XYZ file of C-alpha atoms in Angstrom:
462
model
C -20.338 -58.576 50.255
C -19.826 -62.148 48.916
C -17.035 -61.870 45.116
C -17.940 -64.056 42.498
C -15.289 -66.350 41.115
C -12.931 -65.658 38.396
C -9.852 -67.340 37.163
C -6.965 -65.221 35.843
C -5.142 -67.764 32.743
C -1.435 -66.464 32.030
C 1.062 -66.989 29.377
C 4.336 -66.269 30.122
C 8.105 -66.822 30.154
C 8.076 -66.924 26.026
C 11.671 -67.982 24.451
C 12.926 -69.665 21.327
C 16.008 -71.605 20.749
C 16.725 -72.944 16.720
C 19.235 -75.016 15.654
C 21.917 -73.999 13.293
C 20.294 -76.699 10.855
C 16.990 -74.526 11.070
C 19.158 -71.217 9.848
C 20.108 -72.561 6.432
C 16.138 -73.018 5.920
C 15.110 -70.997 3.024
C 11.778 -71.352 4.737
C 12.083 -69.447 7.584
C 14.121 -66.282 8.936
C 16.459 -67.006 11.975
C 14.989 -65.567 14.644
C 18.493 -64.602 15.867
C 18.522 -61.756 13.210
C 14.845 -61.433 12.541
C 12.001 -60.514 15.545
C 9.401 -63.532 16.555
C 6.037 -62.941 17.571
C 3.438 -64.896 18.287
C -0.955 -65.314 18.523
C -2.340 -66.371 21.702
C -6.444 -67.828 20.701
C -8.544 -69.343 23.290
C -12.119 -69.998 22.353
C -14.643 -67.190 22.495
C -11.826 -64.544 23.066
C -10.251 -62.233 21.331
C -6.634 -63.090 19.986
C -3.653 -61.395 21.564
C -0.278 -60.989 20.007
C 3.118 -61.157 22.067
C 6.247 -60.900 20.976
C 9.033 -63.393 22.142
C 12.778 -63.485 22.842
C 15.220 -65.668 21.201
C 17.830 -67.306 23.666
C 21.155 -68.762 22.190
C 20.996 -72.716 21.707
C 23.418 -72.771 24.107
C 21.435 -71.705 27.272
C 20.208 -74.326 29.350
C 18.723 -72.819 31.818
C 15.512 -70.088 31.300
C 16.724 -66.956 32.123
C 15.729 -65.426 35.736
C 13.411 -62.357 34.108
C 9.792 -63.398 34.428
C 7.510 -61.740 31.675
C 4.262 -61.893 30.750
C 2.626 -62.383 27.441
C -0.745 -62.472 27.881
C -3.643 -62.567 30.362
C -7.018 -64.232 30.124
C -9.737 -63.188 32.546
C -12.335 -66.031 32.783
C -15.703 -66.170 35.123
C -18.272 -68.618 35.688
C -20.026 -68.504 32.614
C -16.736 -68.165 30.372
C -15.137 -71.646 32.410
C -18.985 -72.995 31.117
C -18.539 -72.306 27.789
C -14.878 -73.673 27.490
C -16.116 -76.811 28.923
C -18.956 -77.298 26.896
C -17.933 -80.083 24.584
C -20.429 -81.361 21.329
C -19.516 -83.287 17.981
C -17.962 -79.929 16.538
C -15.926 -78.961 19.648
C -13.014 -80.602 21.137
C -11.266 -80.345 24.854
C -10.423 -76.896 25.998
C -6.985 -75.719 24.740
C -4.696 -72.630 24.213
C -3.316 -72.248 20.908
C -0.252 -70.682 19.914
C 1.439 -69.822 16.517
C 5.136 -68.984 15.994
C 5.688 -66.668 13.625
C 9.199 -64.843 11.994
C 9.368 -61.337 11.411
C 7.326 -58.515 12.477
C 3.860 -58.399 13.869
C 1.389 -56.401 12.185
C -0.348 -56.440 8.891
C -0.331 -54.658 5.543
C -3.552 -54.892 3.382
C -4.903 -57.549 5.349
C -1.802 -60.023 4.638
C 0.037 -60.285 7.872
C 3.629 -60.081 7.467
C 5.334 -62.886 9.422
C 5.867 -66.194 8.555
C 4.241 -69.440 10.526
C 7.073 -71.114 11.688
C 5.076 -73.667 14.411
C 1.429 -74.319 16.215
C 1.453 -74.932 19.944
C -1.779 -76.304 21.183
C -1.658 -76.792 25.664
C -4.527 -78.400 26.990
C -6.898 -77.205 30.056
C -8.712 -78.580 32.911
C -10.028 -75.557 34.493
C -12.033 -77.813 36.976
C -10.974 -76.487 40.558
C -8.716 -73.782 39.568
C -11.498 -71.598 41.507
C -10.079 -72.188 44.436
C -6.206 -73.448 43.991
C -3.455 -72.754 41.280
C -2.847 -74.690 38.532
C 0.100 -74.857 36.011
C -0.228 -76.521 33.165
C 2.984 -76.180 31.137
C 6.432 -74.860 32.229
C 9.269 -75.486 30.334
C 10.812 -76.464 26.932
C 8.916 -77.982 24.092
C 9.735 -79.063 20.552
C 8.207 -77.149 17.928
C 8.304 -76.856 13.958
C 9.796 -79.411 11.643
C 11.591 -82.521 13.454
C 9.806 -81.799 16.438
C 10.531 -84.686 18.717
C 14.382 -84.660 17.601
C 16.107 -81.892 19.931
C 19.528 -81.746 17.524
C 16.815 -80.524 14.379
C 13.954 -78.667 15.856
C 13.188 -75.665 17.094
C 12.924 -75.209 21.292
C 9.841 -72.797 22.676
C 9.454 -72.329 26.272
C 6.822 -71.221 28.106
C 4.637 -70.809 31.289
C 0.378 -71.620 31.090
C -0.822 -71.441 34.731
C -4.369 -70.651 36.156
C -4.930 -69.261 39.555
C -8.106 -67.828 41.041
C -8.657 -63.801 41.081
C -12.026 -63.429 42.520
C -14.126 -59.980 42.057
C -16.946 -57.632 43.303
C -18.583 -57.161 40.458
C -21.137 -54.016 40.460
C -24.206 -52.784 37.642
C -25.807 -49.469 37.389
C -29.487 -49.982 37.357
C -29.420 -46.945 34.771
C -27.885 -44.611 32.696
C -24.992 -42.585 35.383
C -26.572 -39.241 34.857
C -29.778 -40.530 35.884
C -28.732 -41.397 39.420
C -29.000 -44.665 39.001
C -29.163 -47.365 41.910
C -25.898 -49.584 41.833
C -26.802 -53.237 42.733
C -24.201 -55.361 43.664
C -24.525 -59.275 41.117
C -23.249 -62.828 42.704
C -24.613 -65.378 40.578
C -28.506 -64.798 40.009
C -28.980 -62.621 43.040
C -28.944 -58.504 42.427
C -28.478 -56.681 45.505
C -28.756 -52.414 46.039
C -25.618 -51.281 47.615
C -24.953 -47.769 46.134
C -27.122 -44.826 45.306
C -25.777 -42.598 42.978
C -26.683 -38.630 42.345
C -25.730 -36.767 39.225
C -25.107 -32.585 38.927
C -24.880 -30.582 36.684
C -24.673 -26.801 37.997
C -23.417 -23.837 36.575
C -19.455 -22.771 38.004
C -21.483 -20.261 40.513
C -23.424 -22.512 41.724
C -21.854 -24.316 44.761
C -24.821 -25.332 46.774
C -24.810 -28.883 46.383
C -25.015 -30.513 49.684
C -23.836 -33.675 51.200
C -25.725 -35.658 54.163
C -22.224 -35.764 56.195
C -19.619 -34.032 54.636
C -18.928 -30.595 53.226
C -20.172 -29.230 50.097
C -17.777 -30.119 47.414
C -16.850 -26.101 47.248
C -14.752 -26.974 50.891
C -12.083 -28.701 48.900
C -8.978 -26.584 49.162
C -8.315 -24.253 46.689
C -4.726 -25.345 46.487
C -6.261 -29.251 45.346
C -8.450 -27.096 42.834
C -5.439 -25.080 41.277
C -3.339 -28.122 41.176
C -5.595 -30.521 39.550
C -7.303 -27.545 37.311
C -9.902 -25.465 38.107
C -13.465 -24.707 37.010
C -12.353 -21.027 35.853
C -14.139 -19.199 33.061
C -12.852 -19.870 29.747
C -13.968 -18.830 26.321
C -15.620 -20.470 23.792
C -17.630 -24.295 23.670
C -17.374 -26.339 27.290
C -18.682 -28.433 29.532
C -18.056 -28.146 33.052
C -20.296 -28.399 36.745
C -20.748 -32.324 36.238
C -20.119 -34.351 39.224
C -21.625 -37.604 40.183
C -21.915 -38.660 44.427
C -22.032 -42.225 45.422
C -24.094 -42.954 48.720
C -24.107 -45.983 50.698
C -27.681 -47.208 51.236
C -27.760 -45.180 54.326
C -27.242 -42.129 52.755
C -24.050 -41.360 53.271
C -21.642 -40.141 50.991
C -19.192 -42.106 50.257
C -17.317 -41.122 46.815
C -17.699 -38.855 44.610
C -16.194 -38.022 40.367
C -16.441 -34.045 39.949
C -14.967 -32.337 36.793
C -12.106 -30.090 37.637
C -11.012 -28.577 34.622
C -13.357 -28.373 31.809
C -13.920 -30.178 28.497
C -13.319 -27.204 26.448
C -12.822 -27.545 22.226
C -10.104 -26.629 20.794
C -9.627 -23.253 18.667
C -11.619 -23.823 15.184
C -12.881 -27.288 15.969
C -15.312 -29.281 18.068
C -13.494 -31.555 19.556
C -11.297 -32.150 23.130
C -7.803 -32.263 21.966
C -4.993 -34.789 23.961
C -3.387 -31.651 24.190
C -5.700 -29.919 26.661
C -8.018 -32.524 27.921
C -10.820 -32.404 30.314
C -10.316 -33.686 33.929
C -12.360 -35.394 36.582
C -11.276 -35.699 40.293
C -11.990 -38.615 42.165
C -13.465 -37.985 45.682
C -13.109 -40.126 48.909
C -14.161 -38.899 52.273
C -11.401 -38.015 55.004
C -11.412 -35.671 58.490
C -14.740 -34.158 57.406
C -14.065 -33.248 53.725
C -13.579 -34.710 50.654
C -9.944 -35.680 49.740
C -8.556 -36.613 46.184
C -7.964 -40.405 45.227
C -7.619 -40.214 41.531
C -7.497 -38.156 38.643
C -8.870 -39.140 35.179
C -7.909 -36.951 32.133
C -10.065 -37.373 28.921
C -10.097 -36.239 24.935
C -11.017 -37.110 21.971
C -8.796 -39.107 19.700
C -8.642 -38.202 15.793
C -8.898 -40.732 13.198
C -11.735 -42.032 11.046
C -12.764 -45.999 12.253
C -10.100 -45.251 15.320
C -11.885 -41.898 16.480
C -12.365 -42.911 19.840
C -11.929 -41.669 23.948
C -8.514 -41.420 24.882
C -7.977 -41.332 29.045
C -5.403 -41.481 31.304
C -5.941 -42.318 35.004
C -3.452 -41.740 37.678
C -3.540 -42.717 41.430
C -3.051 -39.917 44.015
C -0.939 -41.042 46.913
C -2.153 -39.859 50.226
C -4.472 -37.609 48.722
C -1.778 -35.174 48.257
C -1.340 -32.525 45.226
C 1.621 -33.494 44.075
C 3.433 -36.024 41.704
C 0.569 -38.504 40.647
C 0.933 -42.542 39.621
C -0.115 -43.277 36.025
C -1.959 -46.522 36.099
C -3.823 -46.741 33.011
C -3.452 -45.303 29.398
C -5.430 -46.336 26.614
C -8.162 -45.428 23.950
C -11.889 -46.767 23.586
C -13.745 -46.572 20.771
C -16.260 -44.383 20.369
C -18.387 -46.263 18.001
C -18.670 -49.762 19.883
C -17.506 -48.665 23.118
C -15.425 -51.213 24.745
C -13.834 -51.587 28.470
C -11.728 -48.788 30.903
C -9.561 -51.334 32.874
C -6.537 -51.078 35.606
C -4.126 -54.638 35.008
C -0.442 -54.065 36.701
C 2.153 -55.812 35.466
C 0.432 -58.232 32.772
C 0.938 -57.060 29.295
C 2.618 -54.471 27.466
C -0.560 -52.589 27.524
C -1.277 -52.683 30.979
C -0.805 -50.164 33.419
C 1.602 -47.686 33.656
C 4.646 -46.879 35.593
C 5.140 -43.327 35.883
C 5.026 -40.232 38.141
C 3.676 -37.567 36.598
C 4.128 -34.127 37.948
C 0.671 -32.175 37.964
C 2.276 -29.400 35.947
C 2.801 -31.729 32.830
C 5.570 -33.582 31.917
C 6.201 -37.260 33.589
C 9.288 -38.929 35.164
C 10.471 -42.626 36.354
C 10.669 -45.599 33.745
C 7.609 -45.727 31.678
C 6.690 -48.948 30.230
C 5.238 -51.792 29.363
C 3.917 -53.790 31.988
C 5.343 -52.179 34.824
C 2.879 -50.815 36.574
C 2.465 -49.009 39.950
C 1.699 -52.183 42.133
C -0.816 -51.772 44.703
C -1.952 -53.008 47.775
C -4.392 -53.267 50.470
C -5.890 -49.765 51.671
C -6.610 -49.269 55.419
C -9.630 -50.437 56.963
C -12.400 -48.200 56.740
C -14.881 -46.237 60.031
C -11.821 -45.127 61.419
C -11.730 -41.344 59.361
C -8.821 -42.605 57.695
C -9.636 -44.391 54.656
C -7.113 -45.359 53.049
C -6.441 -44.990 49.057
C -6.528 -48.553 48.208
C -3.799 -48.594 45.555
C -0.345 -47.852 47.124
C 2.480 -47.803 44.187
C 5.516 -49.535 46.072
C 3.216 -52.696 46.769
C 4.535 -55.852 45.436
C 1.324 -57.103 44.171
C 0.514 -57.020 40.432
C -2.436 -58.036 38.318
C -6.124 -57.459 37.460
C -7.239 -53.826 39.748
C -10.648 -53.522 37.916
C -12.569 -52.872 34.921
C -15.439 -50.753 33.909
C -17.744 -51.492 30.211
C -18.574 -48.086 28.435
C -20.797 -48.048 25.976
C -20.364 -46.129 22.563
C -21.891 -42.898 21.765
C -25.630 -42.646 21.695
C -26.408 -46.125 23.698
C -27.901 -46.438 26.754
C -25.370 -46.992 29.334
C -24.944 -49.052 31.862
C -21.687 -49.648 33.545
C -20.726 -53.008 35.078
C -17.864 -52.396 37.036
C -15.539 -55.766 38.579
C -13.010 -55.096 41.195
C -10.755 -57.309 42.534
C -11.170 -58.368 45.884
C -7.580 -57.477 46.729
C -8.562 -53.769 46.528
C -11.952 -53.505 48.472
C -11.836 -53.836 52.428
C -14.532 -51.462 53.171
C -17.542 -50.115 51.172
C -15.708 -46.808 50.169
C -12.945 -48.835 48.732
C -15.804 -50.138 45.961
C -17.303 -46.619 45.990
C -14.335 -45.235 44.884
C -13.973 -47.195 41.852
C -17.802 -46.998 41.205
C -17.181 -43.250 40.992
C -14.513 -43.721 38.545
C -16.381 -46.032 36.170
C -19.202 -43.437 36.055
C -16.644 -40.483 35.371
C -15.233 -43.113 32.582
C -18.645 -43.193 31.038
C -19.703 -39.511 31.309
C -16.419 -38.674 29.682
C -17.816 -40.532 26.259
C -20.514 -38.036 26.729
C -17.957 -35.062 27.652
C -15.978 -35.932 24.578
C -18.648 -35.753 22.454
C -18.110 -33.568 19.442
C -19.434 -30.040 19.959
C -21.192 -30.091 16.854
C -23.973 -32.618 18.107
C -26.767 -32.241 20.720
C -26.218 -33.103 24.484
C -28.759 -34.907 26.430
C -30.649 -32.899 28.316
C -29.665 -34.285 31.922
C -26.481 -33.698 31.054
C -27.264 -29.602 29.512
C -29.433 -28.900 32.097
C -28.195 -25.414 33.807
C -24.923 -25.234 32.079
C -24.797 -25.902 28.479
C -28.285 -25.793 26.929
C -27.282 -22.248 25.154
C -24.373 -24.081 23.406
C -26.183 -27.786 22.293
């Protein structure tokens, strides 16, 4: 399998120094006793808001803490764009305003006050295949800028380096087992097959070319992640999806564990008792946990969206599990389910969480359980290729999901630093599709199921 290119543009190492001569400013608030945030724009993406330290005047030297502010993930087409220069458009830049106070706005009149612009230019040519930095250090900003003793010091860190990805498209709609072609450049290659279920909690039969029927997971796995008991009122249970390698085999799989139940005198999944999925790799003959996502349905008018968590099992074991991703998607437009360690305070997450309920460790912004390099696969033991007490950090991969009542059709990019073998991109294949079915799980209980997905197990409650 060939990766297509990608370039991953940080921001980073954010400080600001101000001279006493700036603090008498009736202008301005010192940042000293008032926060500083700022907006990071580059063309054609989003905006993303950071906040950043202030460092007495007195420092010389940037302090040894390394953070990140923001992340940019660019491919082919996005470099294109950037580059793309006419009589309205100028050389590719980053932009970045200063503002005091807090971020955030109040009836559309954001609250902080622009204290300096910061425009750094880029020459993405080459960064494909090497580094590149293109600022690090201190520059004058504001008023006086130019004159050290008046104006106001902001330091950062714009580098580029390349982060190339496997980047995988359902042919179709998940519960439609779907083909999964494999995209570099023009050319669209088959690499997966994928087969949906939906059975009734009785019915175990499904069958595998190679491996067990999913009933031969251990009970103790079952009771620990949740089960598929009987419970009373609205669910939906028996979904599972199994990714096959063009062979046949099977080579991942995304089964619901506990069901998506509503909650007493509504029709919705509450955060409070979601809906599970557990993510399936094979191992010794049977299937053996590599993930768990947890799903519900957030409250709230234009924010009622899917809220997920996703946590990495280490070893396949049943205990303590690694949060690595947190976040809500909208339910109306859709939007993306993606893994980043370490970039942004709303990147992944770095927690244990005991199975029970509950979590432990620091939790946090940007801290994320690192991973690494899984084992290589054919030899029975195949690895889980996200290990938490790996020093690397950044992009892990990223699935689109589509809003409710669109077709669907996943495109899934994984980093090449987490795929050695063909169940390594299996595994999060079968993740993006439990991602996606989980828009469809969370679906109010009010409104009418599709009927692949009520087929044999919920067509009395649609």
């Amino acid at each position: 399998m060939d990766p297509c290119p990608f370039i991953r543009l940080t921001i980073g190492n954010l400080a600001l120094k101000v001279p006493l001569t700036t603090k008498t400013t009736s202008s301005v608030v010192h940042p000293s006793s008032s926060p500083c945030f700022c907006k990071i724009k580059l063309k054609n993406f989003p905006p993303q808001t950071a906040t950043i330290p202030y460092i007495p005047l007195e420092t010389t030297q940037f302090p040894e803490i390394q953070t990140l502010a923001a992340t940019f993930h660019l491919s082919n087409s996005d470099i294109e764009r950037l580059a793309s220069r006419s009589i309205f458009t100028s050389k590719p830049s980053l932009k970045i305003l200063i503002y005091t106070g807090r971020a955030g706005a109040a009836c559309g009149v954001h609250s902080g006050r622009l204290l300096a612009k910061v425009s750094v230019p880029l020459d993405l040519t080459g960064t494909q295949s090497k580094p590149c930095v293109f600022h690090n250090g201190w520059i004058s900003v504001g008023k006086g800028a130019g004159k050290s003793s008046t104006s106001a010091q902001f330091h950062l860190n714009v580098k580029a380096e390349p982060d190339p990805r496997f980047v995988f498209q359902f042919d179709g709609e998940p519960e439609c087992s779907p083909q999964v072609v494999q995209i570099q450049g023009n050319i669209r290659q088959p690499v997966f097959t994928c087969k949906f279920s939906c059975r009734n909690t009785g019915d175990r039969t499904m069958r595998s070319r190679s491996l067990p029927p999913e009933s031969s997971i251990p009970r103790s796995w079952l009771n620990s992640f949740g089960s598929e008991r009987e419970r009373p009122g609205k669910e939906r249970k028996g979904w599972s999806i199994t990714v096959h390698d063009l062979s046949g085999s099977p080579v991942a799989m995304a089964s619901i564990v506990t069901p998506f139940v509503a909650s007493p005198g509504t029709d919705r999944v509450s955060r409070s008792n979601p809906g599970s999925w557990l993510i399936l790799r094979p191992g010794d003959g049977t299937w053996k946990p590599w993930g768990r996502l947890e799903a519900w349905r957030e409250r709230g008018g234009a924010t009622d969206g899917l809220g997920y968590r996703f946590e990495l099992i280490p070893d396949g074991s049943s205990g303590a599990g690694i949060v690595l991703a947190e976040s809500t998607i909208s339910s109306h437009r859709g939007g993306k389910f993606s893994i980043e360690l370490g970039s942004s305070p709303t990147s992944g997450v770095n927690r244990t969480r005991s199975r029970r309920g509950g979590s432990s460790g620091s939790g946090g912004s940007g801290g994320g359980a690192s991973p690494a390099n899984s084992p290589r696969g054919g030899s029975g033991d195949y690895g889980y290729g996200l290990w938490p007490w790996s020093v690397y950090k950044g992009f892990v991969m990223s699935a689109s999901v589509e809003g409710e009542g669109k077709c669907s059709k996943p495109c899934v990019e994984v980093s090449v630093q987490h795929v050695i073998c063909m169940e390594d991109a299996a595994a999060y294949v079968a993740l993006s599709a439990a991602i996606d079915l989980s828009m469809d799980a969370c679906r109010l209980f009010n409104q009418k199921m599709r009927k692949e997905l009520c087929q044999n197990s919920e067509s009395s409650l649609s």
